[in-house]
Coordinates of C-alpha atoms in Angstrom, one line a residue:
Chain A
M1286 CA 92.2 -28.7 -58.2
K1287 CA 94.2 -27.3 -61.0
K1288 CA 91.0 -26.0 -62.6
I1289 CA 90.0 -24.2 -59.5
L1290 CA 93.5 -22.6 -59.1
T1291 CA 93.3 -21.4 -62.8
S1292 CA 89.9 -19.8 -62.4
V1293 CA 91.0 -18.2 -59.1
A1294 CA 94.0 -16.9 -61.0
I1295 CA 91.8 -15.5 -63.7
I1296 CA 89.5 -13.7 -61.2
A1297 CA 92.5 -12.3 -59.4
L1298 CA 93.8 -11.1 -62.8
G1299 CA 90.5 -9.3 -63.6
L1300 CA 90.4 -7.7 -60.2
T1301 CA 94.0 -6.5 -60.5
G1302 CA 94.1 -5.7 -64.2
S1303 CA 94.4 -2.0 -63.5
A1304 CA 97.4 -2.3 -61.3
Q1305 CA 100.2 -1.0 -63.4
A1306 CA 103.0 -1.7 -61.0
Q1307 CA 102.6 -5.4 -61.2
D1308 CA 102.4 -5.6 -65.0
A1309 CA 105.5 -7.9 -65.4
D1310 CA 104.2 -10.3 -62.9
M1311 CA 100.8 -10.5 -64.5
Q1312 CA 102.4 -11.3 -67.9
S1313 CA 104.3 -14.2 -66.5
L1314 CA 101.1 -15.5 -64.8
L1315 CA 99.3 -15.3 -68.2
N1316 CA 102.1 -17.4 -69.7
K1317 CA 101.8 -19.9 -67.0
V1318 CA 98.1 -20.2 -67.5
R1319 CA 98.5 -20.7 -71.2
N1320 CA 101.1 -23.3 -70.7
G1321 CA 99.0 -25.1 -68.2
T1322 CA 96.0 -25.3 -70.6
V1323 CA 98.2 -26.8 -73.2
S1324 CA 99.7 -29.5 -70.9
E1325 CA 96.2 -30.2 -69.4
S1326 CA 94.6 -30.9 -72.8
A1327 CA 97.5 -33.3 -73.6
A1328 CA 96.9 -35.2 -70.3
H1329 CA 93.1 -35.4 -71.1
K1330 CA 93.8 -37.0 -74.4
Q1331 CA 96.1 -39.6 -72.9
R1332 CA 93.4 -40.5 -70.3
E1333 CA 90.7 -40.7 -72.9
Q1334 CA 92.8 -43.2 -74.8
E1335 CA 93.4 -45.2 -71.6
F1336 CA 89.7 -45.3 -71.0
L1337 CA 88.9 -46.6 -74.4
K1338 CA 91.5 -49.3 -74.1
A1339 CA 90.1 -50.4 -70.7
K1340 CA 86.6 -50.4 -72.2
Q1341 CA 87.7 -52.9 -74.9
D1342 CA 89.4 -55.1 -72.3
Q1343 CA 86.1 -55.1 -70.2
Q1344 CA 84.2 -56.1 -73.3
S1345 CA 86.4 -59.1 -73.9
L1346 CA 86.1 -60.1 -70.3
L1347 CA 82.3 -59.9 -70.4
T1348 CA 82.2 -62.1 -73.4
K1349 CA 84.4 -64.6 -71.6
A1350 CA 82.3 -64.6 -68.5
E1351 CA 79.1 -65.0 -70.4
A1352 CA 80.7 -68.1 -72.1
K1353 CA 81.6 -69.4 -68.7
Q1354 CA 78.1 -68.8 -67.3
A1355 CA 76.6 -70.8 -70.1
E1356 CA 79.0 -73.6 -69.5
L1357 CA 78.2 -73.6 -65.7
E1358 CA 74.5 -73.6 -66.4
R1359 CA 74.9 -76.7 -68.5
E1360 CA 77.0 -78.3 -65.7
S1361 CA 74.3 -77.4 -63.1
A1362 CA 71.5 -78.9 -65.2
R1363 CA 73.6 -82.1 -65.5
L1364 CA 74.2 -82.3 -61.7
E1365 CA 70.5 -81.6 -61.1
E1366 CA 69.7 -84.6 -63.2
A1367 CA 72.3 -86.7 -61.4
R1368 CA 70.8 -85.6 -58.0
R1369 CA 67.3 -86.6 -59.1
Q1370 CA 68.6 -90.0 -60.3
N1371 CA 70.5 -90.5 -56.9
E1372 CA 67.4 -89.6 -55.0
A1373 CA 65.4 -92.2 -56.9
E1374 CA 68.2 -94.6 -56.3
I1375 CA 68.2 -93.9 -52.5
T1376 CA 64.5 -94.4 -52.3
R1377 CA 64.8 -97.6 -54.2
Q1378 CA 67.7 -98.8 -51.9
L1379 CA 65.8 -97.8 -48.8
E1380 CA 62.9 -99.8 -50.1
V1381 CA 65.2 -102.7 -50.6
Q1382 CA 66.6 -102.3 -47.1
R1383 CA 63.2 -102.2 -45.6
E1384 CA 62.2 -105.3 -47.5
R1385 CA 65.4 -107.1 -46.4
L1386 CA 64.9 -106.0 -42.7
G1387 CA 61.4 -107.2 -42.8
Q1388 CA 60.2 -108.1 -39.3
L1389 CA 63.6 -107.1 -38.0
S1390 CA 62.7 -103.4 -38.2
E1391 CA 59.9 -103.9 -35.7
L1392 CA 62.3 -105.8 -33.5
F1393 CA 64.8 -102.9 -33.5
G1394 CA 61.9 -100.6 -32.6
V1395 CA 61.1 -102.7 -29.6
L1396 CA 64.8 -102.9 -28.7
Q1397 CA 65.1 -99.2 -28.9
Q1398 CA 62.2 -98.7 -26.5
A1399 CA 63.3 -101.4 -24.1
A1400 CA 66.8 -100.1 -24.0
G1401 CA 65.5 -96.5 -23.4
D1402 CA 63.4 -97.8 -20.5
A1403 CA 66.4 -99.7 -19.1
R1404 CA 68.6 -96.6 -19.4
S1405 CA 66.2 -94.5 -17.3
T1406 CA 66.0 -97.3 -14.7
I1407 CA 69.7 -97.8 -14.6
S1408 CA 70.5 -94.1 -14.4
T1409 CA 68.5 -93.8 -11.2
S1410 CA 69.5 -97.2 -9.7
H1411 CA 71.7 -97.5 -6.7
I1412 CA 73.4 -100.4 -8.4
T1413 CA 75.1 -98.0 -10.9
L1414 CA 77.1 -96.6 -8.0
D1415 CA 79.4 -99.6 -7.6
N1416 CA 79.2 -100.6 -11.3
P1417 CA 80.4 -97.3 -13.0
G1418 CA 80.8 -98.4 -16.6
R1419 CA 77.3 -99.7 -17.3
M1420 CA 75.8 -96.4 -18.4
A1421 CA 78.2 -96.1 -21.4
E1422 CA 77.2 -99.5 -22.8
I1423 CA 73.5 -98.9 -22.6
D1424 CA 73.9 -95.4 -23.9
T1425 CA 75.7 -96.8 -27.0
L1426 CA 72.9 -99.2 -27.6
V1427 CA 70.1 -96.6 -27.3
E1428 CA 72.0 -94.3 -29.6
K1429 CA 72.5 -97.0 -32.3
A1430 CA 69.0 -98.3 -32.0
S1431 CA 67.5 -94.9 -32.6
E1432 CA 69.5 -94.4 -35.8
S1433 CA 68.3 -96.1 -39.0
S1434 CA 71.7 -95.9 -40.8
D1435 CA 73.9 -97.9 -38.3
L1436 CA 72.6 -101.2 -36.8
P1437 CA 73.8 -102.2 -33.4
T1438 CA 76.1 -105.1 -33.3
L1439 CA 75.3 -108.3 -31.5
N1440 CA 77.7 -107.5 -28.7
E1441 CA 76.1 -104.1 -28.3
I1442 CA 72.7 -105.7 -28.1
R1443 CA 73.9 -108.2 -25.5
A1444 CA 74.7 -105.2 -23.2
W1445 CA 71.0 -104.8 -22.6
P1446 CA 70.1 -108.3 -21.1
A1447 CA 73.4 -108.2 -19.3
Q1448 CA 72.6 -104.9 -17.6
M1449 CA 69.1 -106.1 -16.8
M1450 CA 70.6 -109.2 -15.2
L1451 CA 73.0 -107.1 -13.2
E1452 CA 70.1 -105.0 -12.1
M1453 CA 68.3 -108.0 -10.9
V1454 CA 71.2 -109.6 -9.1
G1455 CA 72.3 -106.3 -7.7
S1456 CA 68.9 -105.6 -6.2
G1457 CA 69.3 -108.7 -4.1
Q1458 CA 72.8 -107.8 -2.9
V1459 CA 74.2 -106.1 0.2
K1460 CA 77.5 -104.6 -0.8
T1461 CA 80.0 -102.5 0.8
F1462 CA 82.3 -100.3 -1.3
S1463 CA 84.3 -97.1 -1.0
A1464 CA 82.8 -94.0 -2.5
D1465 CA 82.9 -90.2 -2.4
V1466 CA 80.1 -88.8 -0.2
R1467 CA 79.0 -85.2 -0.3
L1468 CA 78.5 -84.1 3.3
N1469 CA 76.0 -81.5 4.5
D1470 CA 78.8 -79.0 5.2
G1471 CA 79.6 -79.0 1.5
N1472 CA 82.8 -81.1 1.7
T1473 CA 83.3 -84.4 0.0
Q1474 CA 84.7 -87.3 1.9
T1475 CA 85.6 -90.8 0.8
M1476 CA 84.1 -93.4 3.1
D1477 CA 82.9 -97.0 3.1
V1478 CA 79.2 -97.1 2.1
T1479 CA 76.9 -100.1 2.2
R1480 CA 74.3 -100.5 -0.5
V1481 CA 71.2 -102.6 0.4
G1482 CA 69.8 -103.8 -2.9
D1483 CA 68.4 -100.9 -4.9
F1484 CA 66.7 -99.5 -1.9
V1485 CA 69.0 -97.6 0.4
I1486 CA 72.6 -96.7 1.0
V1487 CA 74.1 -96.2 4.5
G1488 CA 77.5 -95.1 5.6
D1489 CA 79.1 -93.8 8.8
G1490 CA 76.0 -94.7 10.8
K1491 CA 73.8 -92.4 8.6
Y1492 CA 71.3 -92.8 5.8
L1493 CA 72.7 -91.5 2.4
Q1494 CA 70.9 -90.8 -0.8
M1495 CA 71.8 -90.8 -4.5
N1496 CA 71.0 -87.5 -6.2
S1497 CA 70.0 -87.0 -9.9
K1498 CA 73.6 -86.5 -10.9
G1499 CA 74.5 -90.0 -9.6
E1500 CA 76.4 -88.7 -6.6
I1501 CA 76.0 -89.9 -3.1
S1502 CA 75.1 -87.3 -0.6
E1503 CA 74.3 -87.2 3.1
L1504 CA 70.6 -86.7 3.9
Q1505 CA 70.0 -83.2 5.3
R1506 CA 67.9 -84.7 8.1
Q1507 CA 68.1 -88.3 9.3
P1508 CA 64.9 -90.2 9.9
S1509 CA 63.7 -91.0 13.4
S1510 CA 66.0 -92.7 15.8
R1511 CA 64.2 -96.0 15.6
F1512 CA 65.6 -96.3 12.1
T1513 CA 69.0 -94.6 12.5
S1514 CA 69.9 -96.7 15.6
T1515 CA 70.0 -99.9 13.5
V1516 CA 72.4 -98.5 10.9
S1517 CA 75.8 -98.9 12.8
A1518 CA 75.1 -102.4 13.8
F1519 CA 74.1 -103.3 10.3
E1520 CA 77.2 -101.8 8.8
N1521 CA 79.5 -103.6 11.2
A1522 CA 77.8 -106.9 10.8
T1523 CA 79.5 -109.5 8.6
T1524 CA 77.1 -112.5 9.1
G1525 CA 73.7 -113.2 10.4
L1526 CA 70.4 -111.3 10.3
H1527 CA 70.3 -107.6 11.2
A1528 CA 67.5 -105.1 11.1
L1529 CA 67.6 -102.1 8.9
G1530 CA 65.0 -99.7 7.7
I1531 CA 64.8 -99.6 3.9
D1532 CA 63.1 -97.3 1.6
P1533 CA 61.2 -99.3 -1.1
T1534 CA 60.4 -96.1 -3.0
R1535 CA 64.1 -95.6 -3.7
G1536 CA 64.6 -92.3 -1.8
Q1537 CA 61.1 -90.8 -2.0
L1538 CA 60.3 -91.6 1.6
L1539 CA 63.7 -90.4 2.9
N1540 CA 63.2 -87.2 1.0
L1541 CA 59.9 -86.6 2.6
E1542 CA 61.7 -87.1 5.9
V1543 CA 64.1 -84.3 5.0
E1544 CA 61.3 -81.9 4.4
K1545 CA 59.9 -82.3 7.9
P1546 CA 60.6 -79.1 9.9
T1547 CA 62.2 -79.4 13.4
I1548 CA 60.3 -78.6 16.5
M1549 CA 61.9 -75.2 16.8
E1550 CA 61.0 -74.4 13.2
R1551 CA 57.5 -75.5 13.9
L1552 CA 57.2 -73.3 17.0
D1553 CA 58.4 -70.4 14.9
Q1554 CA 55.6 -70.9 12.5
G1555 CA 53.1 -70.2 15.3
G1556 CA 54.4 -66.6 15.4
L1557 CA 53.7 -64.1 18.1
I1558 CA 50.4 -65.6 19.2
G1559 CA 52.0 -69.0 19.5
Y1560 CA 54.8 -67.7 21.7
L1561 CA 52.2 -65.8 23.8
T1562 CA 50.2 -69.0 24.3
L1563 CA 53.3 -70.9 25.3
A1564 CA 54.3 -68.2 27.7
L1565 CA 50.8 -68.3 29.3
G1566 CA 51.0 -72.0 29.5
A1567 CA 54.4 -71.9 31.2
I1568 CA 53.0 -69.4 33.8
G1569 CA 50.0 -71.7 34.3
V1570 CA 52.1 -74.8 34.8
V1571 CA 54.6 -73.1 37.1
L1572 CA 51.8 -71.7 39.3
A1573 CA 49.9 -75.0 39.3
V1574 CA 53.0 -77.1 40.3
F1575 CA 53.9 -74.6 43.0
Q1576 CA 50.4 -74.6 44.4
W1577 CA 50.2 -78.4 44.2
F1578 CA 53.4 -78.8 46.2
Y1579 CA 52.1 -76.2 48.7
L1580 CA 48.8 -78.1 49.1
A1581 CA 50.6 -81.5 49.4
L1582 CA 52.5 -80.0 52.3
V1583 CA 49.4 -78.5 53.9
T1584 CA 47.4 -81.8 53.4
G1585 CA 50.2 -83.7 55.2
K1586 CA 50.2 -81.3 58.1
V1587 CA 46.4 -81.4 58.4
K1588 CA 46.4 -85.2 58.5
K1589 CA 49.0 -85.1 61.3
Q1590 CA 46.8 -82.5 63.1
I1591 CA 43.7 -84.7 62.9
R1592 CA 45.6 -87.4 64.7
S1593 CA 47.1 -85.2 67.4
D1594 CA 45.3 -83.6 70.4
V1595 CA 47.4 -80.4 70.5
A1596 CA 46.5 -77.5 68.2
N1597 CA 49.6 -76.7 66.1
T1598 CA 49.4 -73.3 64.4
N1599 CA 51.6 -74.3 61.4
N1600 CA 48.5 -75.6 59.5
P1601 CA 45.0 -74.3 58.7
L1602 CA 43.2 -77.0 60.8
G1603 CA 45.5 -76.3 63.8
R1604 CA 44.7 -72.6 63.5
V1605 CA 40.9 -73.3 63.5
L1606 CA 41.3 -75.6 66.5
A1607 CA 43.4 -72.9 68.3
V1608 CA 40.3 -70.7 68.0
Y1609 CA 38.4 -73.3 70.0
E1610 CA 41.2 -73.7 72.5
N1611 CA 41.1 -69.9 73.2
N1612 CA 37.3 -69.8 73.4
K1613 CA 36.4 -72.8 75.5
S1614 CA 34.1 -70.9 77.8
V1615 CA 31.9 -69.2 75.2
D1616 CA 28.5 -70.6 74.2
V1617 CA 27.9 -72.9 71.2
E1618 CA 26.5 -70.3 68.8
T1619 CA 29.4 -67.9 69.4
L1620 CA 31.9 -70.7 69.0
E1621 CA 30.4 -71.7 65.7
L1622 CA 30.6 -68.1 64.4
K1623 CA 34.2 -67.9 65.5
L1624 CA 35.1 -71.2 63.8
D1625 CA 33.4 -70.0 60.6
E1626 CA 35.4 -66.8 60.7
A1627 CA 38.6 -68.7 61.2
I1628 CA 37.8 -71.1 58.3
L1629 CA 37.0 -68.1 56.0
K1630 CA 40.4 -66.7 56.8
E1631 CA 42.1 -69.9 55.7
T1632 CA 40.4 -70.5 52.3
P1633 CA 42.0 -67.8 50.1
A1634 CA 45.5 -69.3 50.6
L1635 CA 44.2 -72.8 49.7
E1636 CA 42.3 -71.6 46.6
R1637 CA 45.1 -69.4 45.4
F1638 CA 45.9 -69.4 41.6
L1639 CA 43.1 -72.0 40.9
T1640 CA 40.9 -69.5 39.0
L1641 CA 44.0 -68.3 37.0
I1642 CA 45.0 -71.8 36.0
K1643 CA 41.4 -72.6 35.0
L1644 CA 41.3 -69.4 33.0
I1645 CA 44.6 -70.2 31.2
S1646 CA 43.4 -73.7 30.3
A1647 CA 40.2 -72.1 28.9
V1648 CA 41.9 -69.2 27.1
A1649 CA 44.8 -71.2 25.5
P1650 CA 42.6 -73.0 22.8
L1651 CA 40.9 -69.6 22.1
F1652 CA 44.4 -68.1 21.5
G1653 CA 45.1 -71.0 19.2
L1654 CA 41.9 -70.4 17.3
L1655 CA 42.8 -66.7 17.0
G1656 CA 46.2 -67.5 15.6
T1657 CA 44.7 -70.0 13.1
V1658 CA 42.2 -67.4 11.9
T1659 CA 44.7 -64.6 11.5
G1660 CA 47.0 -67.1 9.7
M1661 CA 44.2 -68.0 7.4
I1662 CA 43.5 -64.4 6.7
E1663 CA 47.1 -63.9 5.7
T1664 CA 46.9 -67.0 3.5
F1665 CA 43.8 -65.7 1.8
Q1666 CA 45.4 -62.3 1.4
A1667 CA 48.2 -64.0 -0.4
I1668 CA 45.7 -65.7 -2.6
T1669 CA 44.1 -62.4 -3.4
L1670 CA 47.4 -61.0 -4.5
F1671 CA 49.0 -64.0 -6.3
G1672 CA 46.0 -66.2 -7.1
T1673 CA 45.7 -69.9 -6.5
G1674 CA 48.3 -70.8 -9.1
D1675 CA 50.7 -72.1 -6.4
P1676 CA 48.9 -74.5 -4.1
S1677 CA 52.1 -75.2 -2.3
Q1678 CA 52.4 -71.7 -1.0
M1679 CA 48.8 -71.7 0.1
A1680 CA 49.3 -75.1 1.9
G1681 CA 52.4 -73.9 3.7
G1682 CA 50.4 -70.9 5.0
I1683 CA 47.6 -73.1 6.3
S1684 CA 50.0 -75.6 8.0
A1685 CA 51.6 -72.6 9.7
A1686 CA 48.2 -71.3 10.8
L1687 CA 47.2 -74.6 12.3
M1688 CA 50.4 -74.6 14.4
T1689 CA 48.8 -72.1 16.8
T1690 CA 45.9 -74.4 17.4
V1691 CA 48.4 -77.1 18.3
E1692 CA 50.2 -74.8 20.7
G1693 CA 46.8 -73.8 22.2
L1694 CA 45.9 -77.5 22.8
V1695 CA 49.4 -78.3 24.0
V1696 CA 49.0 -75.6 26.7
A1697 CA 45.3 -76.4 27.5
I1698 CA 45.8 -80.2 28.0
P1699 CA 48.4 -80.1 30.8
T1700 CA 46.9 -77.0 32.5
L1701 CA 43.5 -78.7 32.6
L1702 CA 45.0 -81.8 34.1
L1703 CA 47.0 -79.9 36.6
H1704 CA 44.0 -77.8 37.5
S1705 CA 42.1 -81.0 38.3
F1706 CA 45.0 -82.2 40.5
V1707 CA 45.4 -78.9 42.3
S1708 CA 41.6 -78.3 42.8
G1709 CA 41.3 -81.8 44.1
S1710 CA 43.8 -81.4 46.8
S1711 CA 42.6 -77.9 47.6
K1712 CA 39.0 -79.1 47.9
G1713 CA 40.1 -81.9 50.2
V1714 CA 41.7 -79.5 52.7
I1715 CA 38.7 -77.1 52.5
H1716 CA 36.3 -79.9 53.1
V1717 CA 38.2 -80.9 56.2
L1718 CA 38.1 -77.4 57.4
E1719 CA 34.4 -76.7 56.6
E1720 CA 32.8 -79.9 57.5
Q1721 CA 35.1 -81.7 59.9
S1722 CA 36.6 -79.0 62.0
A1723 CA 33.4 -78.5 63.9
G1724 CA 33.2 -82.3 64.4
I1725 CA 36.8 -82.5 65.7
V1726 CA 36.1 -79.6 68.0
A1727 CA 33.0 -81.5 69.3
V1728 CA 35.1 -84.6 69.9
H1729 CA 37.6 -82.6 71.9
A1730 CA 34.8 -80.9 73.9
E1731 CA 33.1 -84.2 74.7
K1732 CA 36.4 -85.7 75.8
E1733 CA 37.0 -82.8 78.2
H1734 CA 33.5 -82.9 79.5
A1735 CA 33.9 -86.6 80.2
N1736 CA 37.2 -86.0 81.9
A1737 CA 35.7 -83.2 84.0
S1738 CA 32.7 -85.3 85.1
A1739 CA 34.9 -88.3 85.8
Chain B
M811 CA 54.7 -116.3 21.5
L812 CA 54.3 -115.8 17.7
A813 CA 50.7 -114.6 18.1
L814 CA 51.9 -112.2 20.8
N815 CA 54.6 -110.9 18.5
E816 CA 52.1 -110.5 15.7
A817 CA 49.7 -108.7 18.0
F818 CA 52.5 -106.4 19.2
D819 CA 53.4 -105.7 15.5
A820 CA 49.8 -104.9 14.7
I821 CA 49.6 -102.5 17.6
R822 CA 52.9 -100.9 16.7
A823 CA 51.7 -100.4 13.1
F824 CA 48.5 -98.9 14.3
M825 CA 50.4 -96.6 16.6
E826 CA 52.8 -95.5 13.9
R827 CA 50.0 -94.8 11.5
G828 CA 48.2 -92.7 14.1
G829 CA 51.3 -90.8 15.2
D830 CA 52.8 -89.9 18.5
V831 CA 49.6 -88.4 19.9
L832 CA 48.2 -91.9 20.2
F833 CA 50.7 -92.6 22.9
L834 CA 49.4 -89.6 24.8
I835 CA 45.8 -90.9 24.4
L836 CA 47.0 -94.4 25.5
A837 CA 48.5 -92.9 28.6
V838 CA 45.4 -90.8 29.4
T839 CA 43.2 -93.8 28.8
F840 CA 45.4 -96.0 31.0
I841 CA 45.3 -93.7 33.9
M842 CA 41.6 -93.2 33.5
W843 CA 40.9 -96.9 33.6
V844 CA 43.2 -97.5 36.6
L845 CA 41.2 -94.9 38.4
I846 CA 37.9 -96.3 37.3
V847 CA 38.8 -99.8 38.4
E848 CA 40.1 -98.5 41.7
R849 CA 36.8 -96.7 42.3
L850 CA 34.7 -99.8 41.3
W851 CA 36.7 -101.9 43.6
F852 CA 36.4 -99.4 46.4
L853 CA 32.6 -99.0 46.0
S854 CA 31.9 -102.7 45.8
L855 CA 34.3 -104.0 48.5
E856 CA 36.2 -101.5 50.6
Y857 CA 33.4 -99.0 51.2
K858 CA 31.0 -101.5 53.0
K859 CA 33.6 -102.0 55.8
Q860 CA 34.0 -98.2 56.2
K861 CA 30.3 -97.7 56.2
N862 CA 29.8 -100.3 59.0
R863 CA 32.6 -98.8 61.0
V864 CA 30.9 -95.3 60.8
I865 CA 27.5 -96.7 61.7
D866 CA 28.9 -98.6 64.6
A867 CA 30.7 -95.6 65.9
W868 CA 27.5 -93.5 65.7
E869 CA 25.4 -96.2 67.3
A870 CA 27.9 -96.5 70.1
R871 CA 27.4 -92.9 71.1
S872 CA 25.5 -92.3 74.4
E873 CA 23.5 -89.3 73.0
R874 CA 22.7 -88.3 69.5
R875 CA 20.7 -85.0 69.9
S876 CA 23.1 -82.3 71.1
W877 CA 25.0 -79.7 68.9
Y878 CA 28.1 -81.7 69.5
A879 CA 26.5 -84.9 68.2
H880 CA 25.2 -83.1 65.1
K881 CA 28.7 -81.8 64.3
I882 CA 30.3 -85.2 64.8
R883 CA 27.7 -86.7 62.5
A884 CA 28.4 -84.1 59.8
A885 CA 32.1 -84.8 60.2
M886 CA 31.5 -88.5 59.8
V887 CA 29.4 -88.0 56.6
S888 CA 31.9 -85.6 55.2
E889 CA 34.8 -88.0 55.8
A890 CA 32.9 -90.8 54.1
N891 CA 32.0 -88.5 51.2
H892 CA 35.7 -87.5 50.9
N893 CA 36.5 -91.2 50.4
L894 CA 33.6 -91.8 48.1
F895 CA 34.3 -89.0 45.7
Q896 CA 38.1 -89.2 45.8
G897 CA 39.3 -89.3 42.1
V898 CA 35.8 -88.9 40.6
N899 CA 36.6 -85.4 39.4
L900 CA 40.0 -86.6 38.0
I901 CA 38.2 -89.3 36.1
K902 CA 35.8 -86.8 34.7
T903 CA 38.7 -84.5 33.7
L904 CA 40.4 -87.4 32.0
V905 CA 37.3 -88.3 30.1
A906 CA 37.0 -84.7 28.9
L907 CA 40.7 -84.7 28.0
C908 CA 40.5 -87.6 25.6
P909 CA 38.7 -85.9 22.8
L910 CA 41.0 -82.8 23.3
V911 CA 44.1 -85.0 22.8
G912 CA 42.3 -86.5 19.8
L913 CA 41.8 -83.0 18.4
L914 CA 45.5 -82.3 19.0
G915 CA 46.3 -85.4 16.8
T916 CA 43.9 -84.2 14.2
V917 CA 45.5 -80.8 14.0
T918 CA 49.1 -82.2 13.8
G919 CA 47.9 -84.7 11.2
M920 CA 46.4 -81.9 9.1
I921 CA 49.6 -79.9 9.5
E922 CA 51.4 -82.9 8.0
V923 CA 49.0 -83.1 5.1
F924 CA 49.4 -79.4 4.3
D925 CA 53.2 -79.7 4.7
V926 CA 53.2 -82.5 2.1
M927 CA 51.0 -80.4 -0.1
G928 CA 53.3 -77.5 0.4
S929 CA 56.4 -79.5 -0.7
Q930 CA 54.9 -81.9 -3.2
G931 CA 51.9 -80.1 -4.5
S932 CA 48.3 -81.3 -4.2
S933 CA 48.7 -84.1 -6.8
N934 CA 50.6 -86.6 -4.6
A935 CA 47.7 -88.2 -2.8
R936 CA 49.8 -91.2 -1.6
A937 CA 52.2 -88.9 0.3
M938 CA 49.3 -87.0 1.9
A939 CA 47.6 -90.2 3.0
A940 CA 50.0 -90.6 5.9
G941 CA 49.0 -87.2 7.3
V942 CA 45.3 -87.9 6.8
S943 CA 45.5 -91.2 8.7
K944 CA 47.4 -89.3 11.5
A945 CA 44.6 -86.8 11.4
T946 CA 41.7 -89.3 11.7
I947 CA 43.0 -92.1 13.8
P948 CA 43.7 -90.0 17.0
T949 CA 40.3 -88.5 16.7
M950 CA 38.7 -91.9 16.6
A951 CA 40.9 -93.2 19.4
G952 CA 40.1 -90.1 21.5
M953 CA 36.4 -90.6 21.0
V954 CA 36.5 -94.3 21.7
A955 CA 38.6 -93.7 24.9
A956 CA 36.2 -90.9 26.0
L957 CA 33.1 -93.1 25.3
S958 CA 34.7 -96.0 27.2
G959 CA 35.1 -93.8 30.3
V960 CA 32.0 -91.6 30.1
F961 CA 29.5 -94.3 31.1
L962 CA 31.5 -95.7 34.0
S963 CA 32.4 -92.2 35.3
T964 CA 28.7 -91.3 35.3
Y965 CA 27.9 -94.6 37.0
I966 CA 30.5 -94.2 39.6
E967 CA 29.4 -90.6 40.4
R968 CA 25.7 -91.7 40.7
R969 CA 26.6 -94.7 42.9
A970 CA 28.8 -92.5 45.2
K971 CA 26.0 -90.0 45.5
T972 CA 23.5 -92.7 46.4
E973 CA 25.8 -94.3 48.9
S974 CA 26.4 -90.9 50.6
E975 CA 22.7 -90.3 50.9
R976 CA 22.1 -93.8 52.2
L977 CA 24.8 -93.3 54.9
E978 CA 23.3 -90.0 55.9
D979 CA 19.9 -91.8 56.3
S980 CA 21.4 -94.6 58.3
L981 CA 22.9 -92.2 60.9
T982 CA 19.5 -91.6 62.6
M983 CA 19.1 -89.0 65.3
D984 CA 17.0 -91.0 67.7
H985 CA 15.9 -94.5 68.5

């Protein structure tokens, strides 16, 4: 910085050398610069000396460090040698240990395996629920048995047969104890639960399950009422024999039960076509039942009419007979024509809705088929997009598609049956009208003739 | 008593393996057989009395040639036919219904199979087996029920037709 200032001063001097007015100032500046140069060179010398001294110091340090390095290298070589010797010693000692263990090493291998198996059994066993400490013991054994450095003690080994015995005894017990149960609404409640062997836990009249974390939780859906109805009686029983459904697969069957969809969920799977089919079925059933009641009423009245001599116009046969009553004087051919006409007038009311019901019963399975096919198309489109990597997705689509077939059949079966009933009673009345009305007329006519001649 | 219990258990196990649809098949089959037995009983016992009554009434008539007589004869035959064919159509419908209900069972069983496949993957054959048995047992039951009824329903129909024709032949116009 000083150097730069000096040179700037010199340039400034050169530039202003001709300025006479400032001569005195320039002289003093020159003096300053000269003085500065002198003092500067003194400082430089001092610094040079300092550097030299520092250089000597460094040299001595380097020598020292080199000496230390050599010493440390010797030390390292020594330690390396010691390590090699120790390794050889370890190998030898391990060899000795192996020799001394002899057949016992195989035994510990078996113990480790057996204890591992036992741990996986115990961790999923319902018996662990009311014997909380048993996992720790078996865990210690498994840990020790898997290490070669630390052998399990006799007491630790004894944990294994003891836990196996507990498992055996526990699987034959019916035991009631208090436990925290996670309910379906997310809350936890402490209640008395009953454990039946290793197969099933019940509590509060419901089937419970043990999840992978060892907690007890309520089943999202209870199995069918035939099984659940026995639970309360079983829980409250103190002695004697009581029926209870158990799950020998330790929860698998109950879990399958949970995954079954409800009827409403099922119906929803059928989709628009499913609802359409069901609506059609409802219309068919309502019409059929209505017409069936109507025909039952008519049949009753017709039967009453057959027995009576007076034509009553509240029923089809009565109206046909009334035609005869009004046309007693006409000849036989005309009477027959008039009767036919009267019968023709009566049939539409008796055959009402029959074709529609028959149509619905025939169309419903076709609707079901349509829904199945469209569902399958959707499934296969999903396969085109995502491939067959996920069979569960595909299977779900197929089961939803089949639902419409079920709905079609569910509609077709009752409508077919109802159609048979309704057409039976309708045919009965029509037969009476078509084949017997003329006969009844003839009987009346003959009676009157006989009365007239008598 | 024990044997009865065992039989009941066996039936219940069969019913449970086949699913709820089996109860529907059972109901349909039961109604069908009640109707079949009623028809057979009517044709072999009851009908003879009715036939004799009709023939006697016809024979008792003073004249059997007029238009009135023809109509009365037609009415008599029609009434006899009505009795003869009562329920025959219903039996035929029920016979046709049996395989349909069986099909319903098949489809619901298949849905169960695919449900299991959907939740457990296709590797769990044991879980799927329940659905498969629910798919096959109702089909078989429906077929068996239909077959058990189809011969007798045909027999009853043919017998009724023959009887009707025979009655018509017995009611002769002149003597």
